[in-house]
Short mmCIF file of C-alpha atoms in Angstrom, two decimals:
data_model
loop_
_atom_site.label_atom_id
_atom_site.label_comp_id
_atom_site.label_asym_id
_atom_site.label_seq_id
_atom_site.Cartn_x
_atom_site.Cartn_y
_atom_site.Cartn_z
CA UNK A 244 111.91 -103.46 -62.72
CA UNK A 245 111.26 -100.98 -67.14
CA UNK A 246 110.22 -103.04 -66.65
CA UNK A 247 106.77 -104.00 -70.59
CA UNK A 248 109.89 -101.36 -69.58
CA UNK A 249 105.92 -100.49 -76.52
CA UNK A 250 105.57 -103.28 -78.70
CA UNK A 251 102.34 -105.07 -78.86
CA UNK A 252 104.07 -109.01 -78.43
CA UNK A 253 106.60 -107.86 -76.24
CA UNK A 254 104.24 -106.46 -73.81
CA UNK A 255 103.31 -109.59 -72.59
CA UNK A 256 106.69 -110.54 -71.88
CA UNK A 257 107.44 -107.60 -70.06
CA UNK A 258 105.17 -108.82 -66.87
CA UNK A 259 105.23 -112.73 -67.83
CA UNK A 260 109.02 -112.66 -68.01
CA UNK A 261 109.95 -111.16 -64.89
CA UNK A 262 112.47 -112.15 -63.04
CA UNK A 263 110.11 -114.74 -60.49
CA UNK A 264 112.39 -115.09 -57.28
CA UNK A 265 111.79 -118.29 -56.73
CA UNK A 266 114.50 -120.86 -54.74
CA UNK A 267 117.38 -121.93 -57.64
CA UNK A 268 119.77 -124.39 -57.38
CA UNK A 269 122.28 -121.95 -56.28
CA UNK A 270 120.57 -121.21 -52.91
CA UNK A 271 120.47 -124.68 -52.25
CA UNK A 272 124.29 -125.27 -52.70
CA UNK A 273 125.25 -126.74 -49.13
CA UNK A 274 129.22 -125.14 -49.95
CA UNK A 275 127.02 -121.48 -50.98
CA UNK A 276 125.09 -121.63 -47.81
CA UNK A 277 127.85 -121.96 -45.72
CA UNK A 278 129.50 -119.36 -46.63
CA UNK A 279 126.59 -116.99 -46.30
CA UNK A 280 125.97 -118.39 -43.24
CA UNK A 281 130.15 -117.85 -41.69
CA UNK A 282 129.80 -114.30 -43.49
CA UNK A 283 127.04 -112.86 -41.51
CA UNK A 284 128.77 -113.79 -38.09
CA UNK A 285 132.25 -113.01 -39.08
CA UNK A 286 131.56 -110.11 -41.72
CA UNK A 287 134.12 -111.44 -43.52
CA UNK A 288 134.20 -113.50 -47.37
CA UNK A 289 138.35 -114.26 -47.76
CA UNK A 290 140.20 -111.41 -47.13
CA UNK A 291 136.92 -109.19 -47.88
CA UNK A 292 134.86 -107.69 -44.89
CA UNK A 293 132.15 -105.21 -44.93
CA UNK A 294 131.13 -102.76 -42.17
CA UNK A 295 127.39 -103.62 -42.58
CA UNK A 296 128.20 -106.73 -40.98
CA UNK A 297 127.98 -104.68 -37.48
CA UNK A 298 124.04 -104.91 -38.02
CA UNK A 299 121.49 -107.37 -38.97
CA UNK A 300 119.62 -107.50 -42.31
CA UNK A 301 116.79 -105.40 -41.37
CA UNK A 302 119.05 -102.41 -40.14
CA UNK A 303 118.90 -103.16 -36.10
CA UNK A 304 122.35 -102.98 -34.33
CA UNK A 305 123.65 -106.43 -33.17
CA UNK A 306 125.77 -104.26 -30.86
CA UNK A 307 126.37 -100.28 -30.02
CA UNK A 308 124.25 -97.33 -29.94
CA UNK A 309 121.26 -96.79 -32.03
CA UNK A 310 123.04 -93.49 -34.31
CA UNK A 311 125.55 -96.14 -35.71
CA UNK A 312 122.53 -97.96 -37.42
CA UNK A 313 123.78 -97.19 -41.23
CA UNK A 314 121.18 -94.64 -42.70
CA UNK A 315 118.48 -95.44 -45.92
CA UNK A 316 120.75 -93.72 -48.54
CA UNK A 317 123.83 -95.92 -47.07
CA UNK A 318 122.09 -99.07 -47.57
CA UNK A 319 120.53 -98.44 -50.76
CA UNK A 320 123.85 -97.40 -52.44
CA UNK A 321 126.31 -100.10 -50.19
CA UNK A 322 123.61 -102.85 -49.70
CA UNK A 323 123.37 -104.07 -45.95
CA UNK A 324 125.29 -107.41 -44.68
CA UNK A 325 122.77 -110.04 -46.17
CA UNK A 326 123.38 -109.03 -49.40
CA UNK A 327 126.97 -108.17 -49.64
CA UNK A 328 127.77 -111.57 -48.09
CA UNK A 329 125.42 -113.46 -50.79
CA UNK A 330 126.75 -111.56 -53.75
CA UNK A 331 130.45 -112.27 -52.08
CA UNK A 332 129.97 -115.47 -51.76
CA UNK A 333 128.22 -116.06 -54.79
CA UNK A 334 130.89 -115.00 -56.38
CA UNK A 335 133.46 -117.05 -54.49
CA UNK A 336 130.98 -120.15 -55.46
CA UNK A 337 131.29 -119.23 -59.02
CA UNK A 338 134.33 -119.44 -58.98
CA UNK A 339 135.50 -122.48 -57.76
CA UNK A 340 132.82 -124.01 -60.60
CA UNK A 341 134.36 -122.56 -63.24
CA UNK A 342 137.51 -124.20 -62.42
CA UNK A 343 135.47 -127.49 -61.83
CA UNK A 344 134.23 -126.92 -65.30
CA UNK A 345 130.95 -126.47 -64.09
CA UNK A 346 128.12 -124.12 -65.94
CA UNK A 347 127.23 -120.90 -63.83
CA UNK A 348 123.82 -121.64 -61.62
CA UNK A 349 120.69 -119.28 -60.58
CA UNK A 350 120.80 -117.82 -56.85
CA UNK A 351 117.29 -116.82 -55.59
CA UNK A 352 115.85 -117.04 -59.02
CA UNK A 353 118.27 -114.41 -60.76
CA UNK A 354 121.78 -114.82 -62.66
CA UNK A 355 125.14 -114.13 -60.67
CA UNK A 356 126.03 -110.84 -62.25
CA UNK A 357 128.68 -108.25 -61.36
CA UNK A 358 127.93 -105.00 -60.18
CA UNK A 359 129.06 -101.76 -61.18
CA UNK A 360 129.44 -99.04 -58.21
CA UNK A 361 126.89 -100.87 -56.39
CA UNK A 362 124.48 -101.08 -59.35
CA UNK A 363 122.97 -104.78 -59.62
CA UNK A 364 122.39 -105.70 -63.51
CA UNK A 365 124.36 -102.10 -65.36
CA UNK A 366 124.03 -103.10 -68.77
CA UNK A 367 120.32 -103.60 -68.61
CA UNK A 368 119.73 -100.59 -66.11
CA UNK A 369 121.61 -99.16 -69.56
CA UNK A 370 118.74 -100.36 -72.03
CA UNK A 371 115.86 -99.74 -69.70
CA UNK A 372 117.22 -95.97 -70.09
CA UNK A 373 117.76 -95.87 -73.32
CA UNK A 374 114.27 -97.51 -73.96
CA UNK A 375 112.52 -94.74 -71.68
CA UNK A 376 114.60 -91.63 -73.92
CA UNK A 377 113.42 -93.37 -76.85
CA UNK A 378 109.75 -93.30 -75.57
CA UNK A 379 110.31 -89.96 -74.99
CA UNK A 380 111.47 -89.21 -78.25
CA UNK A 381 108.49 -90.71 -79.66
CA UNK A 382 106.06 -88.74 -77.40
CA UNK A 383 107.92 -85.32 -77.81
CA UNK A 384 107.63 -86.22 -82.16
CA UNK A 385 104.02 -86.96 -81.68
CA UNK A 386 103.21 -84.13 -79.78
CA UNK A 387 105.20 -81.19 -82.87
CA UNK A 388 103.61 -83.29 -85.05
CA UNK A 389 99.99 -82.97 -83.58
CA UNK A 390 99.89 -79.24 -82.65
CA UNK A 391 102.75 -77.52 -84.57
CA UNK A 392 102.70 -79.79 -88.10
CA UNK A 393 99.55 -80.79 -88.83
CA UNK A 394 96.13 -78.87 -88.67
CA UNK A 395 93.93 -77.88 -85.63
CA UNK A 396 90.55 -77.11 -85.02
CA UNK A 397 89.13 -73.81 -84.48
CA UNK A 398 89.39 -74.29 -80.45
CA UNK A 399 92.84 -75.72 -80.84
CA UNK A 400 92.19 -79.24 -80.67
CA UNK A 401 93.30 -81.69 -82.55
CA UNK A 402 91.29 -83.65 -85.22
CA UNK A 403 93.03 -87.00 -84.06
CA UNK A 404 90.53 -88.31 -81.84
CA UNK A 405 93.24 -90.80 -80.04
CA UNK A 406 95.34 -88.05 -78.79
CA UNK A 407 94.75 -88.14 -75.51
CA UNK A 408 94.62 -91.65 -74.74
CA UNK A 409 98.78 -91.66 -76.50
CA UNK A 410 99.53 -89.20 -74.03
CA UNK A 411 99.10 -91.59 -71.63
CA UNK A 412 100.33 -94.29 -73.17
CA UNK A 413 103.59 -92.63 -73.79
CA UNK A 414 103.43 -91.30 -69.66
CA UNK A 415 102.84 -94.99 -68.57
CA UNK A 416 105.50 -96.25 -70.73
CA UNK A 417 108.32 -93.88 -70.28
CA UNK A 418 107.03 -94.73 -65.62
CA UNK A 419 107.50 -98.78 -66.55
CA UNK A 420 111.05 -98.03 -68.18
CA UNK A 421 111.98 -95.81 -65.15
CA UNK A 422 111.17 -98.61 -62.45
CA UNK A 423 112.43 -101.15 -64.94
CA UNK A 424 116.03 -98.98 -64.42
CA UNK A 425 115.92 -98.92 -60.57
CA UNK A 426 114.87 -102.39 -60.49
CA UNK A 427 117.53 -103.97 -62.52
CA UNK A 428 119.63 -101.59 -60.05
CA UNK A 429 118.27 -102.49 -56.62
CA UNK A 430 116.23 -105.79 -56.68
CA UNK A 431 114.24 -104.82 -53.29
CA UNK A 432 110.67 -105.71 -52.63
CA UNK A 433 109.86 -102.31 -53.07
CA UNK A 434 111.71 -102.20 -56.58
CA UNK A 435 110.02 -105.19 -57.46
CA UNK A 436 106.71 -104.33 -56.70
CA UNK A 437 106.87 -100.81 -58.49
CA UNK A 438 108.03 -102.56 -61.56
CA UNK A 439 105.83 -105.12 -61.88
CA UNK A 440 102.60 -103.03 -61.20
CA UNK A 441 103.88 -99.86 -63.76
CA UNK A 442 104.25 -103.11 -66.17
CA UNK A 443 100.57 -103.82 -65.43
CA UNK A 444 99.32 -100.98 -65.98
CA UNK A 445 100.79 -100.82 -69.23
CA UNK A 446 99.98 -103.83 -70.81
CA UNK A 447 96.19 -103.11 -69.41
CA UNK A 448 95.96 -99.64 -70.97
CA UNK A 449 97.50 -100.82 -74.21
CA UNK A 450 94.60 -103.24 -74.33
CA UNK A 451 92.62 -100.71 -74.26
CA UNK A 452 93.88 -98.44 -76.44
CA UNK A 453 94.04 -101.66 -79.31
CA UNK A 454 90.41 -102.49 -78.77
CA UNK A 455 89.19 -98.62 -79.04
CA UNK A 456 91.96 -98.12 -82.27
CA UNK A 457 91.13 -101.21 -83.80
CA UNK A 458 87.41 -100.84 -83.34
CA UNK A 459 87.73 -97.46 -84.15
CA UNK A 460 85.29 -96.88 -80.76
CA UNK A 461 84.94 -92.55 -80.76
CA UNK A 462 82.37 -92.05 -78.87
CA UNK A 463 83.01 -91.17 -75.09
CA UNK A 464 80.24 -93.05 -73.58
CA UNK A 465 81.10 -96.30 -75.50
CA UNK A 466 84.54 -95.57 -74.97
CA UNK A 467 84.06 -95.46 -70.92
CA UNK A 468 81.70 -98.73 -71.44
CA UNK A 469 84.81 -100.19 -72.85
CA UNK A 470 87.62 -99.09 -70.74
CA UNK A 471 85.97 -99.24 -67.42
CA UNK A 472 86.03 -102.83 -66.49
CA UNK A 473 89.13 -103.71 -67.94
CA UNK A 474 90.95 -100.74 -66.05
CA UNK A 475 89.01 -101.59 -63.03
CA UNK A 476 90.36 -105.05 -63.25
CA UNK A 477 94.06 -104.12 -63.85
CA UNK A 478 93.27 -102.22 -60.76
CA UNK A 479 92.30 -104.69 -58.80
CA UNK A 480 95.27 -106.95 -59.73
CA UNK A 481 97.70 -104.25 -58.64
CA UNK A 482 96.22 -103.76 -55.27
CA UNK A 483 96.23 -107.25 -55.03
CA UNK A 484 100.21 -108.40 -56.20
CA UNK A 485 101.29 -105.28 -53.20
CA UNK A 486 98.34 -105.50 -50.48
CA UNK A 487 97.70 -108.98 -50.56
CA UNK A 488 100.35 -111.85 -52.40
CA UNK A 489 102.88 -110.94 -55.05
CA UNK A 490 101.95 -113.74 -57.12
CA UNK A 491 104.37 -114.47 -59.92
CA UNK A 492 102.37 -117.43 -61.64
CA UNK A 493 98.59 -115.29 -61.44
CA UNK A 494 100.97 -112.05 -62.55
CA UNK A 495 102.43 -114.22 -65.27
CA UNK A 496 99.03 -115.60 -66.07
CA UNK A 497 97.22 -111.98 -66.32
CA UNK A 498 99.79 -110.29 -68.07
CA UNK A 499 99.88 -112.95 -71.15
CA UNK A 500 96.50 -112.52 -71.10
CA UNK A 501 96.08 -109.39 -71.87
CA UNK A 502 99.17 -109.23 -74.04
CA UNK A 503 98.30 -112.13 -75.92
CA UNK A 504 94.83 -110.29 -76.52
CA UNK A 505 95.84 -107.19 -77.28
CA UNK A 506 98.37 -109.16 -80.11
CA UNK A 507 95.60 -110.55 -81.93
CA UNK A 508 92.93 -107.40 -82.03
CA UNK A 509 96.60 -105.21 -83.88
CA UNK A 510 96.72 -108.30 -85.76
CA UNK A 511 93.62 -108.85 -86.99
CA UNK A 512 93.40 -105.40 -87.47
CA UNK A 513 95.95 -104.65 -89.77
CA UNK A 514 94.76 -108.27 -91.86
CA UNK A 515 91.56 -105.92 -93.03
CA UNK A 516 92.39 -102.55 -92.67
CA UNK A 517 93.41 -100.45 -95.67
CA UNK A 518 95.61 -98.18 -93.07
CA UNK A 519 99.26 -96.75 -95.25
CA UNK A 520 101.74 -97.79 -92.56
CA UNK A 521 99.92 -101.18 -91.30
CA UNK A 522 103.10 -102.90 -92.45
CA UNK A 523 105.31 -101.38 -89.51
CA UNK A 524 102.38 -103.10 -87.45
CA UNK A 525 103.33 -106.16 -89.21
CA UNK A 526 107.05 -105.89 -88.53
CA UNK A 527 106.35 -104.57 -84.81
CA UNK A 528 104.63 -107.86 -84.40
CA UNK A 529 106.76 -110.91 -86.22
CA UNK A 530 110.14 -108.82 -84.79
CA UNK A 531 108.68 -108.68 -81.45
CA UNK A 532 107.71 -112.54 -81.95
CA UNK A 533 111.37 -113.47 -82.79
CA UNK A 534 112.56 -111.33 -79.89
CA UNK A 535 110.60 -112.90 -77.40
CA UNK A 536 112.69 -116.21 -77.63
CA UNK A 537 115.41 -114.38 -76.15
CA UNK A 538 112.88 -114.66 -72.73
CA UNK A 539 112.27 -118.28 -73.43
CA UNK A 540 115.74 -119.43 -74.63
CA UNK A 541 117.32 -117.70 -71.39
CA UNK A 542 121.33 -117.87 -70.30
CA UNK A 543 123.64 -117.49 -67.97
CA UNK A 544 125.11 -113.39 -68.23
CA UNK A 545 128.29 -113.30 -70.77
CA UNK A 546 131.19 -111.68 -68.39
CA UNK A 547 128.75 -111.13 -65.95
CA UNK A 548 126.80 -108.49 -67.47
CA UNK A 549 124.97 -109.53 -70.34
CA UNK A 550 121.86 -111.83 -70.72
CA UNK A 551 119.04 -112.76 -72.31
CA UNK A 552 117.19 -110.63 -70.55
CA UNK A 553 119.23 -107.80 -71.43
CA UNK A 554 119.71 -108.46 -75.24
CA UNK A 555 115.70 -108.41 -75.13
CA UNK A 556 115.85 -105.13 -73.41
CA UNK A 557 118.00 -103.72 -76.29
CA UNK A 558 115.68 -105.40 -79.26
CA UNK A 559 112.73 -103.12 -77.70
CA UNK A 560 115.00 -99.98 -78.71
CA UNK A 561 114.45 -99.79 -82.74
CA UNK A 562 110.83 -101.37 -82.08
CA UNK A 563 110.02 -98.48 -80.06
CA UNK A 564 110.78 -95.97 -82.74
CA UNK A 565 109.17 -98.12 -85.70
CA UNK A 566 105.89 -98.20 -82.89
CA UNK A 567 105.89 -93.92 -82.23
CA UNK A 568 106.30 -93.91 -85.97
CA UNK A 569 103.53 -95.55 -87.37
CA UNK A 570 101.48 -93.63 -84.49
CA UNK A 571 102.30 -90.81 -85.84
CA UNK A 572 101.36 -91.92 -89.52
CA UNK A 573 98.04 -93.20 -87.71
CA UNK A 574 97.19 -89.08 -86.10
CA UNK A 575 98.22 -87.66 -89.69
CA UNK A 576 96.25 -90.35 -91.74
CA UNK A 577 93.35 -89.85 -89.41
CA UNK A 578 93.70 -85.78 -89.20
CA UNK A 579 93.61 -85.81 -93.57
CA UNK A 580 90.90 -88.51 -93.63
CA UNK A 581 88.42 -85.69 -90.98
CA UNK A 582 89.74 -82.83 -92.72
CA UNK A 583 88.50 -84.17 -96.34
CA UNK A 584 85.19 -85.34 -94.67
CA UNK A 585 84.63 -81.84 -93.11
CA UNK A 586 85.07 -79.91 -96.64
#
């Protein structure tokens, strides 16, 4: 979690670069586990103690009446005893290797950041809103361009054939940067699970969207011929990763797939097409090539707050507006090109 999170590479690594929770060499720290371990009984890290101690990680009372159970809103803004006492400790840990001289470590598959009134990972909670007002932007610019700049038919629609299907687009994109913000704010399952299946979806309708653009498919029938099983399958695969297994290696998998896919139709595309702007395809593509070894050449958060992860976040910002903008160069190319055909 946004969480891909509106450039053809970097889709891919939106879903395959995910944070995968898997056991780090943190968790396994004998000294790290202990802690955890004395904090949950006692409630206590040093001189720190927290009042969610009183209850066990899922919410139940160790002791007292049930209306001193802490409500929903408590423990999503304080976080419960499990994970006060891991980010305390974890902490604490860090610590004590810094003064060993000893490089910072994963803990259950994620960085040791610090939080910011409660929030989790601020500075990219930060970019993953910035990136969502800058898909906005780009929507809100298509749409005055579309039906206030350029011409309409005689029933108001537009001559862009593709307008609809960007109004999507721009919907699922601006949904996968939302749950990409409250992820990176609350790592829960639910969190997780709503950002990687917006991510999904986006990646699988921007597959779509390059193979009807690039193919220049128009009519509806062929259109649904095209779209159907591949949305039916990015169906499937969501219902799947939160009905059945959250499976980080077939989610991985699937969502390179399709990114890697959709990479080589806008390619190949803008190789043979004569299109004016196919050059900010061409810089949307090597720029988000170079920007993807931030997800590949990953380290440890500077101060706590900023990592690879969240430099990538903020290389998606100026991508995003160079992507709205050639769309936009795409509807008025397209609109002139109909309008000279019709007279």
């Amino acid at each position: 979690m946004a969480q891909l999170h509106w450039m053809i590479l970097t889709l891919s690594t939106l879903c395959a670069f995910l944070p995968v929770l898997h056991a780090s060499a943190g968790d396994a720290d004998p000294i790290y586990k202990s802690c955890v371990e004395q904090c949950e009984k006692s409630g206590c890290v040093g001189n720190k103690c927290f009042q969610h101690c009183k209850f066990s990680s899922d919410g139940k009372p160790i002791d007292g009446p049930w209306y001193m159970q802490e409500p929903l809103y408590l423990r999503w803004k304080q976080w419960d005893c499990r994970s006060d006492c891991r980010y305390h400790c974890i902490l604490a840990r860090e610590e004590e290797r810094e003064k060993l001289g000893d490089k910072p470590v994963k803990y259950h598959g994620k960085w040791p950041f610090q939080r910011v009134y409660g929030i989790q990972e601020p500075v990219a909670v930060a970019l993953s809103a910035l990136n969502l007002a800058m898909q906005f932007h780009g929507w809100i610019s298509f749409f005055i361009l579309l039906y206030y700049k350029l011409p309409l038919k005689q029933n108001k629609r537009t001559y862009y054939e593709y307008t609809g299907l960007w109004h999507i687009y721009a919907i699922l994109s601006m949904n996968s940067w939302f749950w990409s913000a409250v992820f990176h704010s609350r790592d829960v399952e639910l969190t997780e699970k709503l950002d990687y299946s917006s991510a999904v979806a986006l990646i699988g309708f921007s597959f779509v969207i390059s193979i009807l653009r690039a193919f220049n498919v128009r009519d509806e029938a062929a259109r649904v011929m095209v779209a159907a099983p591949l949305l039916a399958f990015v169906t499937t695969h969501i219902l799947y990763l939160n009905f059945y297994k959250l499976d980080y290696g077939l989610n991985m998998k699937v969502c390179a797939a399709m990114g890697i896919a959709q990479l080589l139709v806008w390619a190949i595309w803008a190789g043979v097409t004569r299109h004016p702007s196919r050059w900010k395809l061409w810089v949307v593509v090597v720029g988000g090539g170079l920007a993807m070894l931030l997800e590949i050449y990953d380290f440890p958060p500077y101060r706590g707050f900023v990592d690879a992860h969240a430099l990538w976040h903020s290389t998606t910002i100026p991508f995003t507006y160079l992507w709205w903008s050639f769309v936009r160069d795409d509807a008025e190319f397209r609109t002139l090109t109909l309008i000279k055909k019709v007279k």
